[in-house]
Short mmCIF file of C-alpha atoms and ligand atoms in Angstrom, two decimals:
data_model
loop_
_atom_site.label_atom_id
_atom_site.label_comp_id
_atom_site.label_asym_id
_atom_site.label_seq_id
_atom_site.Cartn_x
_atom_site.Cartn_y
_atom_site.Cartn_z
CA GLN S 9 0.00 0.00 0.00
CA GLU S 10 1.72 3.16 -1.20
CA VAL S 11 0.32 6.38 0.13
CA GLU S 12 1.38 9.82 -1.02
CA GLU S 13 2.03 12.14 1.85
CA PRO S 14 -1.02 14.34 2.13
CA CYS S 15 -0.16 18.01 1.87
CA ASP S 16 -3.05 19.48 3.78
CA ASP S 17 -5.46 18.63 6.53
CA GLU S 18 -8.28 17.81 4.17
CA MET S 19 -6.25 15.27 2.20
CA PHE S 20 -4.89 13.84 5.40
CA GLN S 21 -8.41 13.38 6.76
CA GLU S 22 -9.50 11.72 3.53
CA LEU S 23 -6.62 9.29 3.74
CA VAL S 24 -7.29 8.54 7.39
CA GLU S 25 -10.91 7.79 6.58
CA THR S 26 -9.86 5.05 4.14
CA LEU S 27 -7.75 3.20 6.70
CA PRO S 28 -9.06 0.34 8.83
CA LYS S 29 -9.28 1.35 12.48
CA ALA S 30 -9.49 -0.52 15.74
CA LYS S 31 -10.00 0.49 19.31
CA GLY S 32 -6.83 -0.23 21.22
CA TYR S 33 -5.92 0.17 24.87
CA ASN S 34 -6.56 3.86 25.18
CA ARG S 35 -7.23 5.05 21.65
CA SER S 36 -8.02 3.94 18.13
CA TYR S 37 -5.21 2.80 15.89
CA TYR S 38 -4.90 3.09 12.11
CA PHE S 39 -3.95 0.00 10.15
CA TYR S 40 -1.32 1.06 7.65
CA GLN S 41 1.15 -1.09 5.69
CA GLY S 42 0.30 -4.07 7.86
CA PHE S 43 0.74 -2.51 11.29
CA TRP S 44 -1.29 -0.58 13.83
CA CYS S 45 -0.13 3.02 14.01
CA PRO S 46 -1.13 5.33 16.87
CA PRO S 47 -2.97 8.29 15.31
CA SER S 48 -0.73 10.86 17.00
CA TYR S 49 2.26 9.53 15.06
CA PHE S 50 0.58 8.85 11.74
CA ARG S 51 1.23 12.18 10.07
CA GLY S 52 4.82 12.13 11.33
CA LEU S 53 5.24 8.61 10.03
CA LEU S 54 4.20 9.61 6.51
CA SER S 55 6.65 12.53 6.48
CA PHE S 56 9.40 10.36 7.96
CA GLN S 57 8.87 7.76 5.25
CA LYS S 58 8.88 10.32 2.50
CA HIS S 59 11.56 12.80 3.53
CA PHE S 60 14.06 11.11 5.80
CA GLN S 61 17.53 10.91 4.27
CA ALA S 62 19.88 8.75 6.28
CA PHE S 63 23.45 9.95 6.81
CA ASP S 64 26.20 7.35 6.96
CA THR S 65 26.78 8.47 10.52
CA HIS S 66 23.22 7.86 11.67
CA ILE S 67 22.48 5.23 14.29
CA ILE S 68 18.85 4.15 14.26
CA LEU S 69 17.53 2.48 17.40
CA ALA S 70 14.48 0.45 16.47
CA THR S 71 12.10 -1.18 18.93
CA LEU S 72 8.57 -2.20 19.60
CA PRO S 73 7.39 -0.09 22.56
CA LYS S 74 8.21 -1.61 25.97
CA SER S 75 11.07 -3.73 24.70
CA GLY S 76 13.89 -1.72 26.26
CA THR S 77 14.02 1.46 24.16
CA THR S 78 14.92 3.73 27.09
CA TRP S 79 17.77 1.47 28.15
CA LEU S 80 19.12 1.12 24.61
CA LYS S 81 19.03 4.89 24.16
CA ALA S 82 21.01 5.48 27.35
CA LEU S 83 23.56 2.81 26.46
CA THR S 84 24.07 3.98 22.90
CA PHE S 85 24.27 7.64 23.91
CA SER S 86 26.86 6.83 26.57
CA ILE S 87 28.97 4.64 24.29
CA ALA S 88 28.93 6.96 21.29
CA ASN S 89 29.55 10.15 23.30
CA ARG S 90 32.03 8.83 25.84
CA HIS S 91 34.91 10.92 24.47
CA LYS S 92 32.75 14.03 24.56
CA PHE S 93 31.12 13.62 27.98
CA SER S 94 32.41 11.77 30.98
CA LEU S 95 29.83 10.02 33.16
CA GLN S 96 30.33 12.85 35.66
CA ASP S 97 29.07 15.44 33.20
CA THR S 98 26.87 13.47 30.81
CA PRO S 99 23.57 15.13 29.83
CA LEU S 100 21.94 11.89 31.04
CA LEU S 101 22.36 13.27 34.56
CA ASN S 102 19.74 15.91 33.82
CA PHE S 103 17.79 14.70 30.80
CA GLY S 104 15.92 11.49 30.07
CA PRO S 105 17.18 9.21 27.27
CA HIS S 106 14.07 10.15 25.26
CA ASN S 107 15.03 13.83 25.47
CA LEU S 108 18.48 13.11 24.08
CA VAL S 109 17.63 10.58 21.38
CA PRO S 110 14.70 11.84 19.30
CA PHE S 111 11.90 9.61 18.21
CA LEU S 112 11.67 10.05 14.42
CA GLU S 113 7.91 9.71 14.09
CA LYS S 114 7.54 12.46 16.70
CA LEU S 115 10.23 14.66 15.15
CA TYR S 116 8.52 14.50 11.76
CA SER S 117 5.10 15.11 13.27
CA GLU S 118 6.38 18.49 14.50
CA ASN S 119 8.06 19.40 11.23
CA PRO S 120 7.68 17.40 8.00
CA CYS S 121 11.25 18.30 6.96
CA PRO S 122 13.36 18.80 10.09
CA ASN S 123 16.98 19.87 9.73
CA LEU S 124 18.89 16.72 10.54
CA GLU S 125 22.25 18.52 10.40
CA ASN S 126 21.52 20.00 13.81
CA CYS S 127 20.05 16.83 15.20
CA SER S 128 21.49 13.98 17.22
CA ARG S 129 23.16 11.30 15.09
CA ILE S 130 21.41 8.73 17.29
CA LEU S 131 17.74 8.51 16.38
CA SER S 132 14.95 6.13 17.28
CA THR S 133 11.91 4.62 15.65
CA HIS S 134 9.09 2.16 16.32
CA THR S 135 8.32 1.75 12.61
CA PRO S 136 8.45 -1.87 11.36
CA TYR S 137 11.41 -2.75 9.15
CA ALA S 138 9.31 -3.12 6.00
CA SER S 139 8.00 0.45 6.39
CA LEU S 140 11.30 2.21 7.08
CA PRO S 141 12.27 4.94 4.62
CA PRO S 142 14.30 3.56 1.69
CA SER S 143 17.39 5.61 2.52
CA ILE S 144 17.89 3.70 5.78
CA LYS S 145 17.68 0.32 4.06
CA ASP S 146 19.67 1.35 0.99
CA GLU S 147 22.59 -1.04 0.65
CA ASN S 148 24.91 1.87 -0.09
CA SER S 149 24.01 3.59 3.15
CA LYS S 150 26.41 2.98 6.00
CA CYS S 151 23.95 3.99 8.70
CA LYS S 152 23.47 1.36 11.38
CA ILE S 153 20.36 -0.08 12.97
CA VAL S 154 20.20 -1.57 16.45
CA TYR S 155 17.04 -3.47 17.34
CA VAL S 156 16.14 -4.74 20.77
CA CYS S 157 13.43 -7.32 21.22
CA ARG S 158 11.91 -8.67 24.41
CA ASN S 159 9.88 -11.69 25.41
CA PRO S 160 6.28 -10.98 24.29
CA MET S 161 4.80 -11.77 27.69
CA ASP S 162 6.98 -9.16 29.38
CA VAL S 163 6.29 -6.67 26.58
CA PHE S 164 2.57 -7.17 27.07
CA VAL S 165 2.71 -6.83 30.87
CA SER S 166 4.95 -3.76 30.62
CA HIS S 167 2.63 -2.17 28.07
CA TRP S 168 -0.46 -2.89 30.12
CA HIS S 169 1.08 -1.15 33.15
CA PHE S 170 2.33 1.75 31.02
CA VAL S 171 -1.09 2.43 29.59
CA GLY S 172 -2.64 2.11 33.04
CA LYS S 173 -0.27 4.75 34.42
CA LEU S 174 -0.88 7.20 31.60
CA ARG S 175 -4.64 6.78 31.75
CA ARG S 176 -6.56 9.87 32.73
CA PRO S 177 -9.15 8.44 35.13
CA GLU S 178 -11.73 11.07 34.24
CA TYR S 179 -11.73 9.84 30.61
CA MET S 180 -10.90 6.20 30.82
CA GLU S 181 -11.55 3.30 33.12
CA GLN S 182 -8.71 0.99 34.05
CA LEU S 183 -8.35 -1.58 31.31
CA SER S 184 -8.59 -5.11 32.66
CA ILE S 185 -5.69 -7.40 31.89
CA ASP S 186 -8.12 -9.68 30.00
CA GLU S 187 -9.15 -6.86 27.69
CA GLY S 188 -5.55 -5.81 27.19
CA PHE S 189 -4.55 -9.39 26.46
CA GLU S 190 -7.31 -9.74 23.88
CA MET S 191 -6.08 -6.67 22.00
CA PHE S 192 -2.43 -7.66 22.20
CA CYS S 193 -3.27 -11.09 20.79
CA GLN S 194 -5.02 -9.46 17.88
CA GLY S 195 -1.91 -7.38 17.26
CA ILE S 196 -3.74 -4.19 18.21
CA HIS S 197 -1.10 -2.26 20.09
CA GLY S 198 1.26 0.50 18.99
CA PHE S 199 3.22 -0.71 15.91
CA GLY S 200 1.95 -4.29 16.44
CA PRO S 201 1.48 -7.11 15.69
CA TYR S 202 4.39 -8.10 17.90
CA SER S 203 5.52 -11.08 15.82
CA ASP S 204 5.60 -9.19 12.50
CA HIS S 205 7.63 -6.38 14.07
CA VAL S 206 10.20 -8.69 15.64
CA LEU S 207 10.45 -11.04 12.66
CA GLY S 208 10.86 -8.14 10.21
CA TYR S 209 13.99 -6.92 11.97
CA TRP S 210 15.17 -10.43 12.82
CA LYS S 211 15.15 -11.54 9.18
CA ALA S 212 16.77 -8.32 8.01
CA SER S 213 19.51 -8.71 10.62
CA GLN S 214 20.17 -12.26 9.43
CA THR S 215 20.58 -11.06 5.87
CA ASN S 216 22.59 -8.00 6.77
CA PRO S 217 24.36 -8.51 10.09
CA ASN S 218 26.86 -5.71 9.50
CA LYS S 219 24.07 -3.20 9.22
CA ILE S 220 21.57 -4.46 11.77
CA LEU S 221 22.46 -5.58 15.26
CA PHE S 222 19.66 -7.63 16.78
CA LEU S 223 19.67 -7.71 20.59
CA LYS S 224 17.47 -9.29 23.21
CA TYR S 225 16.51 -7.51 26.42
CA GLU S 226 17.03 -10.74 28.34
CA ASP S 227 20.58 -11.14 26.98
CA LEU S 228 21.41 -7.57 27.97
CA LYS S 229 20.20 -8.35 31.46
CA GLU S 230 22.28 -11.49 31.61
CA ASP S 231 25.58 -9.99 30.48
CA ILE S 232 25.46 -6.25 29.98
CA VAL S 233 29.24 -5.79 30.01
CA PHE S 234 29.64 -8.13 27.05
CA HIS S 235 26.88 -6.30 25.16
CA VAL S 236 28.24 -2.83 25.85
CA LYS S 237 31.47 -3.99 24.22
CA GLU S 238 29.57 -5.54 21.31
CA LEU S 239 27.56 -2.37 20.80
CA GLY S 240 30.73 -0.29 20.83
CA LYS S 241 32.32 -2.53 18.22
CA PHE S 242 29.24 -2.68 16.02
CA LEU S 243 28.71 1.08 16.07
CA GLY S 244 32.32 1.85 15.22
CA PHE S 245 33.32 3.01 18.72
CA PRO S 246 35.25 -0.02 19.97
CA PHE S 247 36.64 0.11 23.50
CA SER S 248 40.42 0.19 23.56
CA LYS S 249 42.40 -2.21 25.72
CA GLU S 250 43.26 0.74 27.91
CA GLU S 251 39.58 1.64 28.35
CA GLU S 252 38.76 -1.95 29.18
CA ASP S 253 41.55 -2.09 31.74
CA GLN S 254 40.31 1.15 33.28
CA GLY S 255 36.82 -0.33 33.70
CA VAL S 256 35.08 2.10 31.29
CA VAL S 257 32.79 -0.65 29.97
CA GLU S 258 31.64 -1.61 33.47
CA GLU S 259 31.11 2.05 34.36
CA ILE S 260 28.80 2.62 31.38
CA ALA S 261 26.92 -0.59 32.12
CA LYS S 262 26.43 0.44 35.74
CA PHE S 263 25.50 4.00 34.89
CA CYS S 264 22.76 2.79 32.51
CA SER S 265 21.41 0.16 34.89
CA PHE S 266 17.76 0.41 35.81
CA ASP S 267 18.44 1.30 39.46
CA ASN S 268 20.89 4.07 38.61
CA LEU S 269 19.11 5.58 35.63
CA LYS S 270 15.71 5.84 37.25
CA GLU S 271 17.18 8.04 40.00
CA MET S 272 18.54 10.66 37.57
CA GLU S 273 16.91 14.04 37.89
CA GLY S 274 15.62 14.04 34.30
CA ASN S 275 14.01 10.65 34.80
CA LYS S 276 12.48 11.43 38.17
CA ASN S 277 11.05 14.82 37.32
CA GLY S 278 11.42 15.41 33.57
CA LYS S 279 8.98 14.93 30.72
CA SER S 280 9.57 13.16 27.43
CA PRO S 281 9.10 15.05 24.13
CA SER S 282 5.73 13.30 23.86
CA GLY S 283 4.72 14.88 27.16
CA PHE S 284 4.87 11.74 29.31
CA PRO S 285 6.58 11.91 32.69
CA ASN S 286 9.95 10.23 32.11
CA SER S 287 9.36 8.21 35.27
CA VAL S 288 6.76 6.07 33.46
CA PHE S 289 9.53 4.51 31.40
CA PHE S 290 10.89 2.93 34.57
CA ARG S 291 8.72 0.32 36.29
CA ASN S 292 10.83 -2.53 37.61
CA GLY S 293 12.91 -3.71 34.65
CA VAL S 294 12.70 -7.38 35.58
CA VAL S 295 12.86 -10.38 33.26
CA GLY S 296 9.91 -12.74 33.69
CA ASP S 297 7.64 -10.38 35.63
CA TRP S 298 4.83 -11.73 33.44
CA SER S 299 4.60 -14.69 35.82
CA ASN S 300 3.09 -12.34 38.43
CA PHE S 301 0.28 -11.22 36.14
CA LEU S 302 -0.65 -13.72 33.44
CA LYS S 303 -3.19 -16.44 33.92
CA PRO S 304 -2.21 -19.97 32.82
CA SER S 305 -4.49 -19.71 29.77
CA MET S 306 -2.73 -16.51 28.70
CA VAL S 307 0.68 -18.12 29.09
CA GLU S 308 -0.54 -21.06 27.04
CA HIS S 309 -1.59 -18.69 24.29
CA PHE S 310 1.78 -16.93 24.24
CA VAL S 311 3.67 -20.21 24.19
CA LYS S 312 1.60 -21.26 21.19
CA LEU S 313 2.17 -17.92 19.49
CA ILE S 314 5.91 -18.21 19.99
CA GLN S 315 5.88 -21.75 18.59
CA GLU S 316 3.74 -20.89 15.59
CA LYS S 317 5.42 -17.65 14.62
CA PHE S 318 9.03 -18.15 15.64
CA ASP S 319 9.79 -21.86 15.51
CA GLN S 320 11.13 -21.79 11.97
CA SER S 321 12.91 -18.48 12.38
CA GLY S 322 15.81 -19.56 14.57
CA LEU S 323 14.85 -16.88 17.10
CA THR S 324 14.23 -18.28 20.57
CA PHE S 325 12.82 -16.70 23.72
P1 A3P G 22 8.93 -3.03 32.78
O1 A3P G 22 7.63 -2.35 32.60
O2 A3P G 22 8.85 -4.50 32.59
O3 A3P G 22 9.62 -2.66 34.06
P2 A3P G 22 10.64 1.02 26.71
O4 A3P G 22 11.85 1.79 27.13
O5 A3P G 22 10.80 0.33 25.40
O6 A3P G 22 9.40 1.83 26.83
O7 A3P G 22 10.52 -0.19 27.75
C1 A3P G 22 10.22 0.06 29.09
C2 A3P G 22 10.64 -1.16 29.87
O8 A3P G 22 12.06 -1.16 30.03
C3 A3P G 22 10.05 -1.13 31.27
O9 A3P G 22 9.93 -2.50 31.64
C4 A3P G 22 11.17 -0.44 32.05
O10 A3P G 22 11.11 -0.64 33.42
C5 A3P G 22 12.39 -1.09 31.42
N1 A3P G 22 13.61 -0.28 31.57
C6 A3P G 22 13.74 1.07 31.52
N2 A3P G 22 15.01 1.41 31.74
C7 A3P G 22 15.70 0.28 31.94
C8 A3P G 22 17.07 -0.01 32.24
N3 A3P G 22 17.96 0.96 32.36
N4 A3P G 22 17.42 -1.29 32.39
C9 A3P G 22 16.52 -2.29 32.27
N5 A3P G 22 15.22 -2.08 31.99
C10 A3P G 22 14.80 -0.82 31.83
#
């Protein structure tokens, strides 16, 4: 489905009216190019797809919401800027990772042609791989993509809590976990369905491992020091032997840990560019917290989904 970017409100409305819609957790989503797009990002998405020109120096952090975006932003920012800012004077002390690494769909919703020269070289997106602008995927482009995926049960539980926290009680009742589960299973959540999103980046990373680094939240949790080094290498900022001996890798890992990051001023009291309190991006950051919330029948469903969708892919959870 190819859609020309609408140039005015009337054309935009006409386009929106042609798209399938579904009521999601707290809003309706538009079904576009095979995924469910939150309406607030739809206009920005169209501009991003049409106008974004990747620089060779760009680093694109791609995720499905609630998979570890905030963590990946902090890690990448710290690794790529370590010669510019020490951890004693990093902007992460005062600003949230979302304030330092712009979300492209949001950036383009504010301005259909933002000046990328003055923008951070690290950028983020929730757009599925198939719908990324051509210049990112162009084989001649040297820009890099890092994707982080997370076990679907933890993504769902994290998302359900996130939406619950952002809910304005005067407008919306608390969504039961059963209702939330139903929608998630149908793929109706921001940039879902889950399996298409993950598999899109997974397959692309298999074909093009030098361009796309595919990470798992659970692996980061298990051995963050190893992954900080891997990220540095992949992004073209390898840690020197001297840095390793000085413990720079461990320092970055510790600085970006859940417990440390959530206490930073910008994360305790700041707001994200989308207007959310940055604190909502920090809940408990635990692997397997789903076991405290999901009923056995829900777990059964997820296990089946993982088997059906991922068994042949080589990706395990
Ligand atoms: P939980 O709700 O399971 O705690 P995203 O950044 O993609 O929105 O994902 C948010 C999830 O990542 C939340 O998961 C949040 O607590 C967790 N998270 C945020 N910062 C983290 C960090 N530094 N380390 C580990 N997990 C983190």
